[in-house]
XYZ file of C-alpha atoms in Angstrom:
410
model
C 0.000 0.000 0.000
C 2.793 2.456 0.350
C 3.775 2.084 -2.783
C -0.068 3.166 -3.896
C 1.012 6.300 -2.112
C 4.254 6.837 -4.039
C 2.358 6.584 -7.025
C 0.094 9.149 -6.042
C 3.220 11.393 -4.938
C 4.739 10.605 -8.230
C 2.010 11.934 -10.426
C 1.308 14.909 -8.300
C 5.442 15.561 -9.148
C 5.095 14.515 -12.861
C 1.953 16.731 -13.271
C 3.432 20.119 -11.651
C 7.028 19.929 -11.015
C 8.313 17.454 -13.645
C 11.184 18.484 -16.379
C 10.370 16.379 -18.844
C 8.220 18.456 -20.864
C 6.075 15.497 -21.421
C 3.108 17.298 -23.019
C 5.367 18.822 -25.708
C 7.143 15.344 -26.603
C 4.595 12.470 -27.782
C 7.667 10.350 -27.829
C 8.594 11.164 -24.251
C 5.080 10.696 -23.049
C 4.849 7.574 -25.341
C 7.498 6.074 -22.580
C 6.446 7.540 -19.332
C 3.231 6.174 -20.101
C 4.853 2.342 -20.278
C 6.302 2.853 -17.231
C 3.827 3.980 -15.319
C 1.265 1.427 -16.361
C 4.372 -1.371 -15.598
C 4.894 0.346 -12.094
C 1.058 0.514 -11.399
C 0.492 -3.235 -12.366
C 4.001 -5.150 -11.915
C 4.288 -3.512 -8.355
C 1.505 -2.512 -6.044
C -1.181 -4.379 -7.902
C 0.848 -7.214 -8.463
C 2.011 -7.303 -4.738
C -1.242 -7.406 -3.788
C -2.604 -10.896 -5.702
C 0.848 -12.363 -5.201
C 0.500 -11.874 -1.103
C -3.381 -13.256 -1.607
C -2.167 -16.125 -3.353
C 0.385 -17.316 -0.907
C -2.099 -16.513 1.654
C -5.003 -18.808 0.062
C -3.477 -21.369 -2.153
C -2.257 -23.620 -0.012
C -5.264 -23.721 1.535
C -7.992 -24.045 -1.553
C -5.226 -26.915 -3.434
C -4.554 -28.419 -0.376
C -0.565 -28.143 -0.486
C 2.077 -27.372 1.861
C 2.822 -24.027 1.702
C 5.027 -22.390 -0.751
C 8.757 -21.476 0.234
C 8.796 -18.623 2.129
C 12.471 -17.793 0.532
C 10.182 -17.438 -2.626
C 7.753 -14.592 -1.480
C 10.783 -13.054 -0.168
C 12.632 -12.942 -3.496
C 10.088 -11.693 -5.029
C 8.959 -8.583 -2.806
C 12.710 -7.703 -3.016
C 12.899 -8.018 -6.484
C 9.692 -5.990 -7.027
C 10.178 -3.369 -4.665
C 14.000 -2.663 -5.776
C 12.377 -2.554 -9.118
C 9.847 0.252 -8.238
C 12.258 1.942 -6.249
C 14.738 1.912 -9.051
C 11.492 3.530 -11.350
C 10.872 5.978 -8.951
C 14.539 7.620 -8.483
C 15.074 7.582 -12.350
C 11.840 9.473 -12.322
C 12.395 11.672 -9.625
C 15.952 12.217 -11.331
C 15.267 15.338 -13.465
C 17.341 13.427 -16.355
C 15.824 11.507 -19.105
C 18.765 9.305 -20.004
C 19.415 8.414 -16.291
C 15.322 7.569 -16.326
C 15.704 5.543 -19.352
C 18.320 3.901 -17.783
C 16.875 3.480 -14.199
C 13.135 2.535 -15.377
C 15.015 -0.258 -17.930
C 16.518 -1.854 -14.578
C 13.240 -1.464 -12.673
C 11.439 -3.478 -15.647
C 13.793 -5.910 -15.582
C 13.726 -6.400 -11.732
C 9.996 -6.430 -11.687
C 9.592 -9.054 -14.449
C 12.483 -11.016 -12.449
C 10.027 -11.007 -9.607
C 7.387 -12.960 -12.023
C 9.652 -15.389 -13.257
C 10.292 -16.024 -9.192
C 6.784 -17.042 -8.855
C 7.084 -19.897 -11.715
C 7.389 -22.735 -9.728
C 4.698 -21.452 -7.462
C 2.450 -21.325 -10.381
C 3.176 -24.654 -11.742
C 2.894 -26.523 -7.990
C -0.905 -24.755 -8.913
C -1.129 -26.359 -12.363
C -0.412 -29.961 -10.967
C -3.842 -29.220 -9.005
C -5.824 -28.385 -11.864
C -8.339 -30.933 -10.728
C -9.084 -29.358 -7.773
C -9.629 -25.719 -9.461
C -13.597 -25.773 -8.885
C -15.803 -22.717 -8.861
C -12.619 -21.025 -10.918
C -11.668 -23.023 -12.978
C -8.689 -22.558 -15.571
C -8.503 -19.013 -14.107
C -7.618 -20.731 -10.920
C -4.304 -21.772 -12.900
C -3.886 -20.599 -15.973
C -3.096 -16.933 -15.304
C 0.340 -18.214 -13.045
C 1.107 -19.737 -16.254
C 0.662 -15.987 -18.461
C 2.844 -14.680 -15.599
C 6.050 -15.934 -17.907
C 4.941 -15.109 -20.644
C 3.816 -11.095 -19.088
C 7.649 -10.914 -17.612
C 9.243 -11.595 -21.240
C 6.465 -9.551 -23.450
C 6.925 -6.203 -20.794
C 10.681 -6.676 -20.974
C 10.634 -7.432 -24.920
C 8.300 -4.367 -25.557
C 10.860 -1.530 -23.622
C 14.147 -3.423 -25.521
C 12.208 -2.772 -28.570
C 10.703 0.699 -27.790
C 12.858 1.942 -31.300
C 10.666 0.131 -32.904
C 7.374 2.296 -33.741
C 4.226 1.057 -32.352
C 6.429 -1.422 -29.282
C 5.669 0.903 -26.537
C 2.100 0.852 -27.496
C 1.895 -2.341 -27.884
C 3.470 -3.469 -24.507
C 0.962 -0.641 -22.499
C -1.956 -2.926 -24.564
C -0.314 -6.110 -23.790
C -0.725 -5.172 -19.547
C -4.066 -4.024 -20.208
C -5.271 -6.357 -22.149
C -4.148 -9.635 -21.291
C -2.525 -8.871 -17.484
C -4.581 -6.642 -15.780
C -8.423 -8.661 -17.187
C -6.733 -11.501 -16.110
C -5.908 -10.759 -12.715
C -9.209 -8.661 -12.257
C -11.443 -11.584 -13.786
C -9.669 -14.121 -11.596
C -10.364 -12.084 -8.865
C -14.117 -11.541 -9.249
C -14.480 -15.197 -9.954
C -12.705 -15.699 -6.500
C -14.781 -13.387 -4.531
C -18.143 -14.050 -6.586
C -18.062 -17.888 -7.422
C -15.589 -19.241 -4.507
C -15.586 -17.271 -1.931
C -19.315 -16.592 -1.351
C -20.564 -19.379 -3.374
C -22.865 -17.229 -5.427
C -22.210 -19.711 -8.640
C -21.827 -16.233 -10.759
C -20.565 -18.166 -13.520
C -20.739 -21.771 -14.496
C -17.835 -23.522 -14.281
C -18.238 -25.662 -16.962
C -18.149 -22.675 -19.282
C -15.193 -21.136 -17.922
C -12.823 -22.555 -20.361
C -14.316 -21.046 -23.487
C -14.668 -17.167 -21.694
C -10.702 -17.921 -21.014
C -10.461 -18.649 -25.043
C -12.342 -15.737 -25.337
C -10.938 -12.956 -23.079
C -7.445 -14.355 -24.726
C -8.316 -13.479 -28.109
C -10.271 -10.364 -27.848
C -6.797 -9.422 -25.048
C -3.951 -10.401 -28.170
C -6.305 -8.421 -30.967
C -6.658 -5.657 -28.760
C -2.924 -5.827 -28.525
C -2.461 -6.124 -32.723
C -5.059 -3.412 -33.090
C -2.656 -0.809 -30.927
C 0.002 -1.464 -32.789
C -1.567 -1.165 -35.743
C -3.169 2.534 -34.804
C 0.461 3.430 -34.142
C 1.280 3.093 -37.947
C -1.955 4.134 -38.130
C -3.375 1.350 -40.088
C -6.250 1.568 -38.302
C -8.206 4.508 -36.508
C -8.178 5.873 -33.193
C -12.276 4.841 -33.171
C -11.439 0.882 -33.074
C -9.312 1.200 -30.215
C -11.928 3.114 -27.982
C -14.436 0.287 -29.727
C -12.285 -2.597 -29.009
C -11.829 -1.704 -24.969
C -15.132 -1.053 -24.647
C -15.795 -4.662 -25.868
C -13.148 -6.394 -23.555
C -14.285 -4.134 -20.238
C -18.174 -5.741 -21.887
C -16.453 -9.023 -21.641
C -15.092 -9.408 -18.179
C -18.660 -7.705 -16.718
C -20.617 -10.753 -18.736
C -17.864 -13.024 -17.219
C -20.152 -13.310 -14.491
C -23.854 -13.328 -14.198
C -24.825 -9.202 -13.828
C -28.151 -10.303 -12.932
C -27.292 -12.825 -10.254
C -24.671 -10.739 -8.712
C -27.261 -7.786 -8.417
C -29.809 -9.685 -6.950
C -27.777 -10.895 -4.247
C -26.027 -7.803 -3.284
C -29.164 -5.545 -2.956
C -32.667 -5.448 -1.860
C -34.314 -8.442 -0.069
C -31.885 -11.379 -1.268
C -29.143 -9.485 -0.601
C -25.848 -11.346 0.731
C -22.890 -10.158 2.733
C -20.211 -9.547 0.382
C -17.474 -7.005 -0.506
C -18.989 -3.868 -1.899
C -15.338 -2.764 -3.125
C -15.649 -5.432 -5.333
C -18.954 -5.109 -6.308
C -18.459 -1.053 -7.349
C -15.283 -2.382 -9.558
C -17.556 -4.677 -11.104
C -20.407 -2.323 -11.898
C -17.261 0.150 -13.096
C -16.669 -2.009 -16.219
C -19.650 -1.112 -18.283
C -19.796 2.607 -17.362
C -16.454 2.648 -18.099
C -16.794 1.100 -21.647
C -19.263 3.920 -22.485
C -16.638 6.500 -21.240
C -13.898 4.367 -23.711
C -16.548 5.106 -27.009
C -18.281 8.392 -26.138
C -14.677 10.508 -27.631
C -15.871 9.112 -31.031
C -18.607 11.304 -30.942
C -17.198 13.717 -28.649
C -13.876 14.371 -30.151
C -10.960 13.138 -28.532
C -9.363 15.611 -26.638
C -7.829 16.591 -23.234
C -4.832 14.018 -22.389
C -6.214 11.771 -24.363
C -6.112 13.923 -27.450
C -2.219 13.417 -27.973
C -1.454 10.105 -25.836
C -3.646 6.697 -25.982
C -5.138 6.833 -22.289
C -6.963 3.956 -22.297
C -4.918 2.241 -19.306
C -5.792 4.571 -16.970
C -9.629 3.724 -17.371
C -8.486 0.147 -16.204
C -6.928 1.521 -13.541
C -10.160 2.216 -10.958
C -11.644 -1.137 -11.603
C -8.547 -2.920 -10.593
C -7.873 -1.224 -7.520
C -11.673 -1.359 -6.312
C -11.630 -5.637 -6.945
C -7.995 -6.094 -6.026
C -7.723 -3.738 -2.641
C -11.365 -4.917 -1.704
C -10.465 -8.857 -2.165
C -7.539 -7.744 -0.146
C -9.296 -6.122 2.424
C -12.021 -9.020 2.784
C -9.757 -11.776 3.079
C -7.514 -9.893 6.129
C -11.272 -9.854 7.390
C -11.693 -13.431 7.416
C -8.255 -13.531 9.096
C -9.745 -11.577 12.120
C -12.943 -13.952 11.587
C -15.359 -11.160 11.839
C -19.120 -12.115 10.531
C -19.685 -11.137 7.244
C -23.055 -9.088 8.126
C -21.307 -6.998 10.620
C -18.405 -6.122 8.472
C -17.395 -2.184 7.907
C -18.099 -0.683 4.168
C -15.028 2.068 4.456
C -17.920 4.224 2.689
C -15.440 7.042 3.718
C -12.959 5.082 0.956
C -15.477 4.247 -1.797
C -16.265 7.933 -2.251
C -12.849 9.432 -2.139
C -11.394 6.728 -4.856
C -14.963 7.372 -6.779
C -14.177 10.879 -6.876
C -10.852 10.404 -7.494
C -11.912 8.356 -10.903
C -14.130 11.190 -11.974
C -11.756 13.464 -11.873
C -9.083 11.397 -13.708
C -11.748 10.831 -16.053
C -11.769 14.436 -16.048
C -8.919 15.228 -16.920
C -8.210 12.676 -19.710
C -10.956 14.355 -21.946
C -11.107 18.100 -21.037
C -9.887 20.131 -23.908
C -8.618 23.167 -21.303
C -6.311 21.047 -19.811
C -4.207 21.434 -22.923
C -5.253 24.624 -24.482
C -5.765 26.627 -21.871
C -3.474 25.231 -19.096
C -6.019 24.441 -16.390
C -4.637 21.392 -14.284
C -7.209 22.130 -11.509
C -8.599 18.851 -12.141
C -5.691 17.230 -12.689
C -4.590 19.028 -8.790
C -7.892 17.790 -7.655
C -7.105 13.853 -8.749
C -3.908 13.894 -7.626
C -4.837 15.552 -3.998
C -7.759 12.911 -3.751
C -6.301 10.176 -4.965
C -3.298 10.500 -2.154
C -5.433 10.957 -0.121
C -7.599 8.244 -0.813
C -4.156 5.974 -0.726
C -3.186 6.996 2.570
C -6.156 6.446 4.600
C -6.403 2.540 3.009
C -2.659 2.237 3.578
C -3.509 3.071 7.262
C -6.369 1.085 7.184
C -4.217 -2.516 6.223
C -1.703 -1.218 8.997
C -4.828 -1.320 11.244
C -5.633 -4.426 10.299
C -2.192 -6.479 9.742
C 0.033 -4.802 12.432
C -2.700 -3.315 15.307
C -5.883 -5.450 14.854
C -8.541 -4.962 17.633
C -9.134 -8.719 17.607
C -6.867 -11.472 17.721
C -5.812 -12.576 13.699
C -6.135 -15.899 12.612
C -3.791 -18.368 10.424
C -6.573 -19.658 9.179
C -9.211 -17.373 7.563
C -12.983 -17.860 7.618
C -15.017 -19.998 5.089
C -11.176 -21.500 3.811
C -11.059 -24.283 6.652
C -14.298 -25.832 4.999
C -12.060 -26.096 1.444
C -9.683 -27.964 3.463
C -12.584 -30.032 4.921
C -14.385 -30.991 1.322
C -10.492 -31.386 -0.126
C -10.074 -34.469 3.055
């Protein structure tokens, strides 16, 4: 979570302070953009689901648990790598950030590769994947192949259209994964709400795959500008679409409000309802005009951005939950949270498509996300702190609702 807060920091220093001259240089922005989206989803995002995963694997496949030496390489790995981003940044000098961010990539994609052998202990369970299905597995496995396609993109960043194509490539393929996973987690296995039929889980895998790698062709193409800026803002739309109708919309709303509602994570549950709003945000500049940020830079990542953190931190924040065994119909909403990271996407959303921005020089939105989105980061950071290092209640080993996996699995 502190690195959510650097983040924050960082932008805030990018947007006001920074030397780059990023808004004069598409090239320049081209790359800061790539990094960024690496740094947001190799590092705090990624530290996040790799922490859940040691936490809950064991338990759902029924193994021993993994080598602690493992989780250990890998947060050193990944934070040396986002510390290494954030000096070169912080630097003032572009070749000394070209340098520094290359080193951070390749420690951060290091730190995937560590989790390899995790991933295929998972794979040898496959049988065992239930409510989840291949996504219980299959996305350790695209972990390899997201460490070499990151790193290949930045090597190749000469190359017109490779930066693009490497910011599609994490939005696309890594960040649906993870965020689909997730919701099938929370949704399908966690509360039992059978969201999704298993059965049919191997096809929507086929299918977020393929829509993820022509997304990717389609923003390399609009580089060369084969294609127009209108089938990019199409095509997201279509895979946000694709992860909401992962699940069952209707299902999912009937049990979270009104009379069947169910205890469950309402972090979750706004990241989830995000997805199609955001898909008519992602095609309304074709009628619009595309202007703002996203006039002289493809945005698109940070649209993904909101919906990740809402499932991610809220899966997060319901599982350390279940660690302090509290009832599920008693449990805290952080409402207080929900608003200040809602607000916070507005304004980003803001800013990505207001022509004064640009012409006229008016970051006050652009002050406003950054303010609210730090401090939106610090009050959750303080929040796991509460939870992890000070909880009110004694913490368990073993979480709620996981002990009965271990149960069925005897």
């Amino acid at each position: 979570m502190f690195f959510f807060i650097a983040l924050a920091f960082l932008l805030a220093w990018l947007t006001f302070f920074s030397p780059y001259e990023l808004f004069e240089d598409d090239e320049r922005l081209s790359l800061m953009n790539y990094v960024l989206i690496t740094l947001f989803a190799l590092g705090p995002v990624m530290g996040i689901l790799a922490g859940i995963g040691f936490d809950t694997f064991p338990l759902v496949y029924n193994i021993p648990s993994f080598e602690k030496t493992t989780m250990r390489h890998f947060l050193q790995l990944n934070g040396l790598g986002q510390v290494f981003i954030h000096i070169g940044i912080y630097s003032g000098k572009w070749s000394l950030f070209i340098e520094l961010s290359g080193i951070g990539i390749i420690l951060m994609s290091l730190a995937l590769l560590t989790l390899t052998a995790s991933a295929i202990e998972i794979v040898k369970q496959k049988n065992s994947a239930g409510e989840v299905g291949i996504f219980s597995y299959a996305p350790g496995l695209v972990l390899v192949f997201c460490a070499l396609f990151i790193c290949g993109a930045w090597f190749m960043r000469e190359v017109t259209g490779m930066i693009e194509f490497g910011i599609a490539f994490i939005v696309a393929v890594f960040c649906n994964m993870m965020i689909t996973t997730t919701l099938l987690s929370h949704f399908n296995r966690r509360l039992g709400w059978n969201a999704t039929n298993p059965a049919t889980l191997p096809i929507r895998f086929l299918i977020l795959i393929t829509l993820g790698i022509g997304y990717v062709i389609v923003s390399f193409l609009r580089v060369r500008e084969v294609v127009s800026e209108d089938l990019i803002d199409i095509w997201f739309a279509v895979l946000l679409l694709n992860v909401f109708f992962m699940l069952n919309p209707l299902k999912i709303l009937r049990f979270s409000t009104g009379t069947f509602a169910k205890p469950h994570s309402t972090f979750i549950l706004i990241g989830y309802l995000l997805l199609p709003l955001l898909a008519v945000v992602s095609i309304a500049p074709i009628w619009t005009g595309h202007e703002g940020l996203a006039n002289i830079q493809p945005t698109h990542w940070l649209l993904i951005t909101y919906p990740c953190f809402f499932i991610i931190s809220g899966f997060a924040i319901y599982l350390h939950e279940d660690h302090l065994h509290y009832s599920p119909s008693t449990r805290v909403t952080h409402w207080h949270l929900v608003i200040l990271f809602l607000g916070s996407g507005a304004l980003m959303t803001w800013t990505l498509f207001d022509g004064s921005i640009l012409l006229e020089e008016n970051y006050a939105p652009v002050l406003a996300w950054v303010a609210t989105q730090s401090l939106a980061s610090i009050l959750l950071a303080v929040l796991f702190i509460k939870h992890t290092i000070f909880p009110v209640d004694n913490w368990h080993r073993m979480p709620m609702f996981y002990d009965r996996l271990i149960e069925n699995n005897d």
